Every structure is written in structure tokens, then in C-alpha cells.
PDB file of C-alpha atoms in Angstrom:
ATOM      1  CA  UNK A   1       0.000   0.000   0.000  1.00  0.00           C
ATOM      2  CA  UNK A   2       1.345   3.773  -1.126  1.00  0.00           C
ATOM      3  CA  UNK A   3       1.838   5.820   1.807  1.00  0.00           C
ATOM      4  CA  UNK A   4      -0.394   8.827   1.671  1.00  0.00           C
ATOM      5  CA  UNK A   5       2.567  12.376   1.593  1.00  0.00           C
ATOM      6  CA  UNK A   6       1.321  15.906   1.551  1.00  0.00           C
ATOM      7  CA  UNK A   7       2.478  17.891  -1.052  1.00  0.00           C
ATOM      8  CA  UNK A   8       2.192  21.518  -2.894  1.00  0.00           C
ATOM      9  CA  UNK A   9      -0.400  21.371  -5.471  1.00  0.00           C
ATOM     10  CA  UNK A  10       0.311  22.123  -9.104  1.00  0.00           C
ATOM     11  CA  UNK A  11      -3.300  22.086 -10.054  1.00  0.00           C
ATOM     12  CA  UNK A  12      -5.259  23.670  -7.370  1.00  0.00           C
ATOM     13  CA  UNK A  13      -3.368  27.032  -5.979  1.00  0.00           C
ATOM     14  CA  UNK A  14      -3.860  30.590  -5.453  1.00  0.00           C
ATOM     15  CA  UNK A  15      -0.781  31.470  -3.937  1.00  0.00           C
ATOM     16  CA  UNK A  16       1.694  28.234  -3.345  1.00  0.00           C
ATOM     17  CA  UNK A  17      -0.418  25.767  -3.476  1.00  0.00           C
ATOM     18  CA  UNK A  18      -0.488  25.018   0.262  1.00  0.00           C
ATOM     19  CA  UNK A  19      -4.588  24.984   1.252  1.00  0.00           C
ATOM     20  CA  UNK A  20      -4.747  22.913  -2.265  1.00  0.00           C
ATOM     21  CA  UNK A  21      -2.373  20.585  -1.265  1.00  0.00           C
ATOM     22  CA  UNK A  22      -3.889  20.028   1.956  1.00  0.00           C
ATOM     23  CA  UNK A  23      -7.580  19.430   0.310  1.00  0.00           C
ATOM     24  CA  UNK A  24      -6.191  16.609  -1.784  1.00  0.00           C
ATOM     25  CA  UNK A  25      -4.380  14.886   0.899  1.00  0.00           C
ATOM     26  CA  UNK A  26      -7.750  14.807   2.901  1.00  0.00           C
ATOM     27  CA  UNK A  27      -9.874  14.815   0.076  1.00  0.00           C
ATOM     28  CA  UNK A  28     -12.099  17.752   0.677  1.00  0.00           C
ATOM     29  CA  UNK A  29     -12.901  20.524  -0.933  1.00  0.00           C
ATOM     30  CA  UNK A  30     -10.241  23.274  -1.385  1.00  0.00           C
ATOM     31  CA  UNK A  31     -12.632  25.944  -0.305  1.00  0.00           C
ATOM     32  CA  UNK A  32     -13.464  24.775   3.108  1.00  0.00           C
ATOM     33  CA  UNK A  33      -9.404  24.924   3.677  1.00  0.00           C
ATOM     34  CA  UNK A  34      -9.157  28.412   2.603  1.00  0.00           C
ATOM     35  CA  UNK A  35     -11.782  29.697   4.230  1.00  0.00           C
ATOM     36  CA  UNK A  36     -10.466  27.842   7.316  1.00  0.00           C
ATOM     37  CA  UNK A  37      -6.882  29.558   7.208  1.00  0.00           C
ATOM     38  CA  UNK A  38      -8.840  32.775   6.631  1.00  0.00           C
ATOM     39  CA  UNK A  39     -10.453  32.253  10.218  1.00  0.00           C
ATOM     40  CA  UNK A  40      -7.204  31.486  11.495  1.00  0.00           C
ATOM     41  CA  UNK A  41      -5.223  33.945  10.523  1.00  0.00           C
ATOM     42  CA  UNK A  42      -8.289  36.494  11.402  1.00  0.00           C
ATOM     43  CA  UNK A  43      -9.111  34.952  15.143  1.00  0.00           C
ATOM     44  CA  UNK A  44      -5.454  33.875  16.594  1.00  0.00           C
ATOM     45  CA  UNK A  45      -3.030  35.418  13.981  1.00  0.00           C
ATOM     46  CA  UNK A  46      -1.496  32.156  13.337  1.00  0.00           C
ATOM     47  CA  UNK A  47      -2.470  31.441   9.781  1.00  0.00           C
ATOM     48  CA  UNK A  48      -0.018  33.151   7.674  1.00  0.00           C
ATOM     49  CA  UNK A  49       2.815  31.791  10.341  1.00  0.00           C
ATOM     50  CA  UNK A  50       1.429  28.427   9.355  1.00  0.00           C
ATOM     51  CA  UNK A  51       1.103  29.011   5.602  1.00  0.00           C
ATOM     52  CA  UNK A  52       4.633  29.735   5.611  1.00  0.00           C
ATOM     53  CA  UNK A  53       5.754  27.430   7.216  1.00  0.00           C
ATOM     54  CA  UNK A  54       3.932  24.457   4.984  1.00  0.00           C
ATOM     55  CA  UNK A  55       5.060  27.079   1.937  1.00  0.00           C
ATOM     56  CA  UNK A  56       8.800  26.204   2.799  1.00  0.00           C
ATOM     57  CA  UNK A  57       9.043  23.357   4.235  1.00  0.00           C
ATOM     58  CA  UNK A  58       6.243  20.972   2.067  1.00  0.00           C
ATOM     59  CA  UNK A  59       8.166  19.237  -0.931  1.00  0.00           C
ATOM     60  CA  UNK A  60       6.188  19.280  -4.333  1.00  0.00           C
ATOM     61  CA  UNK A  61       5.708  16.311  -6.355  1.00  0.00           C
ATOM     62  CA  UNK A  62       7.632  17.216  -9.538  1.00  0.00           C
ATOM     63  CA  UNK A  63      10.932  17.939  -7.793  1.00  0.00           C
ATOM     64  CA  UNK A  64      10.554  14.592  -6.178  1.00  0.00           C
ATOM     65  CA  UNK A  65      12.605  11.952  -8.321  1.00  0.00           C
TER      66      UNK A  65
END
């Protein structure tokens, strides 16, 4: 069995790709994920931190050999 890896998406971004990569690897939709870092980053200041973070340190799949 393939072990399930988060990565950037290539298809489904705005910015980095970082709320679209996190909608495929739980299969949901990528709306619900942006509008979820919105609230985050609006109610504890903490979403851009996180979006960085993800932004720099998540691999995407076609620099992966």
C-alpha cells in the first residue's frame, strides 16, 4: 500500500499551493481549507505563520525523483 505524503499542489493554488495541497491529501474541498486559514489567521493570527511554514518546508511532487 502507497503511503499517503502531503504535497504543494500544481493544479489547485492561489498562492503556493499550500490549502490545495492540503484538500487533496484529505480529500475535501479546497474551499473549506481556505476559508479555514482565513479564520485562522483572522481569530489567533497564526495562519499566515502556518502558511509559511507548509510554503517552505512541504516538498512538491515534480521535484521529487
Amino acid at each position: 500500500m502507497e503511503q499517503k505524503r502531503f504535497y504543494l499542489s500544481e493544479t489547485d493554488k492561489k498562492i503556493a499551493g499550500v490549502c490545495g495541497g492540503i484538500a487533496e491529501y484529505f480529500n475535501v474541498d479546497s474551499l473549506l481549507v481556505r476559508v479555514a486559514f482565513l479564520l485562522f489567521l483572522f481569530s489567533f493570527g497564526g495562519g499566515l505563520v502556518a502558511y509559511i511554514v507548509l510554503w517552505l518546508c512541504a516538498p512538491q511532487k515534480n521535484n521529487l525523483i
